[in-house]
Short mmCIF file of C-alpha atoms in Angstrom, two decimals:
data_model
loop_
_atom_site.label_atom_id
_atom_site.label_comp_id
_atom_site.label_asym_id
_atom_site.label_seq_id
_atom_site.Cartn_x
_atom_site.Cartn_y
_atom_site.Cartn_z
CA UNK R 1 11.97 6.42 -76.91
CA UNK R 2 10.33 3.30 -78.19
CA UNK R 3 7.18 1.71 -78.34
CA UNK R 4 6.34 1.76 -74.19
CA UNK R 5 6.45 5.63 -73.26
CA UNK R 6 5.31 4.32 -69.60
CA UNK R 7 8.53 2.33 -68.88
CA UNK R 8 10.57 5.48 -69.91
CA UNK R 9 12.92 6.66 -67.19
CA UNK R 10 11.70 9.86 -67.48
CA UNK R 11 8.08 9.31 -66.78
CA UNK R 12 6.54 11.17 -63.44
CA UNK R 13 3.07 10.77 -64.49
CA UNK R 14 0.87 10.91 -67.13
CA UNK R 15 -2.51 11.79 -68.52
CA UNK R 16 -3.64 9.33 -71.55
CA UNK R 17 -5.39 12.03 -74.09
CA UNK R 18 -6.70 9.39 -76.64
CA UNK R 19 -5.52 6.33 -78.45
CA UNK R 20 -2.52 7.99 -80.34
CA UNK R 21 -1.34 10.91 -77.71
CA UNK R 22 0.12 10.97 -74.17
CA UNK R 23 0.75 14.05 -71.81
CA UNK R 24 3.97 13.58 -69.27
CA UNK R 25 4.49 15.44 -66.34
CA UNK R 26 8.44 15.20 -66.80
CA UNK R 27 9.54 17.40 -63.65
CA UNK R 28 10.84 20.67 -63.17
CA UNK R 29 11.28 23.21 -65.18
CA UNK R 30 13.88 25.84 -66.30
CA UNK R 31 13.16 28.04 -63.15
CA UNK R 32 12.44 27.37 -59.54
CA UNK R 33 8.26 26.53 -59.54
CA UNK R 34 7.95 25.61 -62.75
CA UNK R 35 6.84 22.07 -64.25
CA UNK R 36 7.76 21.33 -67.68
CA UNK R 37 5.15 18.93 -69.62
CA UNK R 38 5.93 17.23 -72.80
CA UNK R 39 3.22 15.77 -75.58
CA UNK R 40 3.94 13.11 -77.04
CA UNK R 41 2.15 10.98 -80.06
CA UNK R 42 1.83 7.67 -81.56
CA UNK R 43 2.26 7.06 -85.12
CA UNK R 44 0.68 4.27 -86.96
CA UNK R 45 4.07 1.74 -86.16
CA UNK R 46 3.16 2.34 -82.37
CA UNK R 47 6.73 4.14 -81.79
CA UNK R 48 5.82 7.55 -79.75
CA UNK R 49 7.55 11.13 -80.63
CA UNK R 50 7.51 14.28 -78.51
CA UNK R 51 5.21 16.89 -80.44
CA UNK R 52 5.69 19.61 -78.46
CA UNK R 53 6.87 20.21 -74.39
CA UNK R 54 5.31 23.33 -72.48
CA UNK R 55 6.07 24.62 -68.96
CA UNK R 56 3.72 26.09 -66.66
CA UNK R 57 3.82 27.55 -63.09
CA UNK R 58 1.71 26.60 -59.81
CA UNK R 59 1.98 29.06 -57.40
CA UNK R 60 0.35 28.85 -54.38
CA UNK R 61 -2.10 31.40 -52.23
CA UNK R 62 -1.88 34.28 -49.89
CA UNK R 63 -4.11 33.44 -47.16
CA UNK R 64 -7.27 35.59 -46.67
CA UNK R 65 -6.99 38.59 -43.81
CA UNK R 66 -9.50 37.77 -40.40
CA UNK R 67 -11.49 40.96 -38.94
CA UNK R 68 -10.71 41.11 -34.94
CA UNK R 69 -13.17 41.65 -33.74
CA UNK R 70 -15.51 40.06 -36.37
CA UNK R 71 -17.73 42.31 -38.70
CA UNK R 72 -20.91 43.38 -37.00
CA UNK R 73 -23.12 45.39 -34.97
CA UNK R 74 -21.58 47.82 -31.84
CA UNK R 75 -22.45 49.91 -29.31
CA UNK R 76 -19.14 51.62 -28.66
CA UNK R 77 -16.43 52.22 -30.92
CA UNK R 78 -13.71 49.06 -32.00
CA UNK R 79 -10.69 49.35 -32.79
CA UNK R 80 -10.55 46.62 -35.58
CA UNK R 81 -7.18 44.12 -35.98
CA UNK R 82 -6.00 42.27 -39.29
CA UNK R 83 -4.13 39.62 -39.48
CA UNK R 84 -3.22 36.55 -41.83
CA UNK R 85 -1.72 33.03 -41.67
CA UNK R 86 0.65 33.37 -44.38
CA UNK R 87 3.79 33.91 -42.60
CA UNK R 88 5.68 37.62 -44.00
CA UNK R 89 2.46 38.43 -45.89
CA UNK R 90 1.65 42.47 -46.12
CA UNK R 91 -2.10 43.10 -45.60
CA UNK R 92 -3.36 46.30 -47.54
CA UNK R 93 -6.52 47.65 -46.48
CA UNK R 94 -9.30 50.33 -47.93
CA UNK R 95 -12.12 51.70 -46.18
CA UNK R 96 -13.80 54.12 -49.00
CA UNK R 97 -15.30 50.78 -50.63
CA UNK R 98 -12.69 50.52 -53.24
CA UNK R 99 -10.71 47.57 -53.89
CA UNK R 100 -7.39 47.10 -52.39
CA UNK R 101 -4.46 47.13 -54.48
CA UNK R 102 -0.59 46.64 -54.29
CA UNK R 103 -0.77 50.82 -53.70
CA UNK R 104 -3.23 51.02 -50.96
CA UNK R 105 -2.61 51.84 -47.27
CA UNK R 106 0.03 48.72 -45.56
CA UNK R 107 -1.86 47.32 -41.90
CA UNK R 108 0.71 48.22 -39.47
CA UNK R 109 -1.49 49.17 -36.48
CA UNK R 110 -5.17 48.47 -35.77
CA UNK R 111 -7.75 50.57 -37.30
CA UNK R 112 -10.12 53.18 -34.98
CA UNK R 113 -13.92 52.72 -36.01
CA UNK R 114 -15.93 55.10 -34.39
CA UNK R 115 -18.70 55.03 -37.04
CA UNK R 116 -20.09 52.86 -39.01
CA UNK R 117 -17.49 51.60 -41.39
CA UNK R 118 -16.61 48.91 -44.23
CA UNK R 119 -13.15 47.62 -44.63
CA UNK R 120 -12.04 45.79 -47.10
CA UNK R 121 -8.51 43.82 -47.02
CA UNK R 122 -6.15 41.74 -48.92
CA UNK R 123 -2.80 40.21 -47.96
CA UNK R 124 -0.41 40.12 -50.62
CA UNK R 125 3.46 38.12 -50.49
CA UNK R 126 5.94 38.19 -53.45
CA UNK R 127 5.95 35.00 -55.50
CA UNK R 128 2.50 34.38 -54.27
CA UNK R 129 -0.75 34.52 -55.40
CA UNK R 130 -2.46 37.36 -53.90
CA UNK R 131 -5.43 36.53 -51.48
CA UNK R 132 -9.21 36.98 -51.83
CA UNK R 133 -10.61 40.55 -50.62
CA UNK R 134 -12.30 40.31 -47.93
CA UNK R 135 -14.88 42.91 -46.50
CA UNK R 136 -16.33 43.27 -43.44
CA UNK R 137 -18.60 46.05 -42.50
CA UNK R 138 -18.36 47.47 -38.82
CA UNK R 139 -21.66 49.51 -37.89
CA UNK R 140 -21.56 50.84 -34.65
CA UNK R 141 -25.24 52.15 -33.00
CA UNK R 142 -24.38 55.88 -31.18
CA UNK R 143 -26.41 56.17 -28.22
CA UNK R 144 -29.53 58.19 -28.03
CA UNK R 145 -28.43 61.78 -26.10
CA UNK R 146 -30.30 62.02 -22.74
CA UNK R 147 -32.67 64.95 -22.41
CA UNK R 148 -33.24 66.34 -19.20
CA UNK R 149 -36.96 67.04 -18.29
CA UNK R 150 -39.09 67.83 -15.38
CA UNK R 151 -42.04 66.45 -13.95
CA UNK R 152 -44.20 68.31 -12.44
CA UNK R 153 -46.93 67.91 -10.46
CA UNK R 154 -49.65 70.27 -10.64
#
């Protein structure tokens, strides 16, 4: 490759790791979202030799489910929506206080809270990183029952 790794054709970018070794972020890789990264070194005549090349994969994140309404304090029962921004992504839900997994109950419709509940959710898309759980706890104040009474005057 010669002494001047930088005017390479190949060079995307680098990282300079010391006086005698390079990093280069040479493109893709062997499969579709993958980067392949090659090492490189200097020996003492300043010419540069690949020591090793690795490949590594960024994939990106499921966004996190939103509560509709919000998590919080009601008087009457709510019938609680999730949804997320990542388009095609399946939200999985658990309200025992358990953490969702790929096997837990798939959001299709909303959810009835008539007591005081805690859901937690997390939206998962193939190829993706799954999203953050989120929780939100739904506590819902049942009114005091009315007992009739009579005054009386004596």
């Amino acid at each position: 490759i010669g002494t001047n790794l930088l005017a390479h054709p190949v060079y995307r970018g680098g990282l300079f790791l010391g006086h005698w070794a390079y990093m280069v972020i040479k493109g893709k890789g062997r499969e579709p979202g993958q980067w392949r990264v090659e090492y490189w070194v200097q020996d003492v005549n300043r010419d540069w030799y690949r020591m090793c090349t690795s490949y590594f994969t960024i994939t990106e994140t499921v966004a996190n489910p939103i509560f509709s309404p919000p998590p919080g304090k009601y008087t009457n029962p709510q019938k609680i929506t999730l949804s997320c921004s990542t388009s095609l992504a399946t939200i999985r839900y658990t309200t025992n206080g358990s953490e969702p997994t790929i096997s837990s109950p798939i959001y299709s419709r909303p959810i009835d809270v008539s007591e005081t509940t805690t859901i937690k959710a997390k939206a998962y898309k193939s190829g993706k990183t799954p999203s953050n759980t989120v929780t939100g706890t739904f506590t819902i104040y049942k009114p005091m029952p009315w007992i009739p009474f009579l005054l009386m005057d004596d």
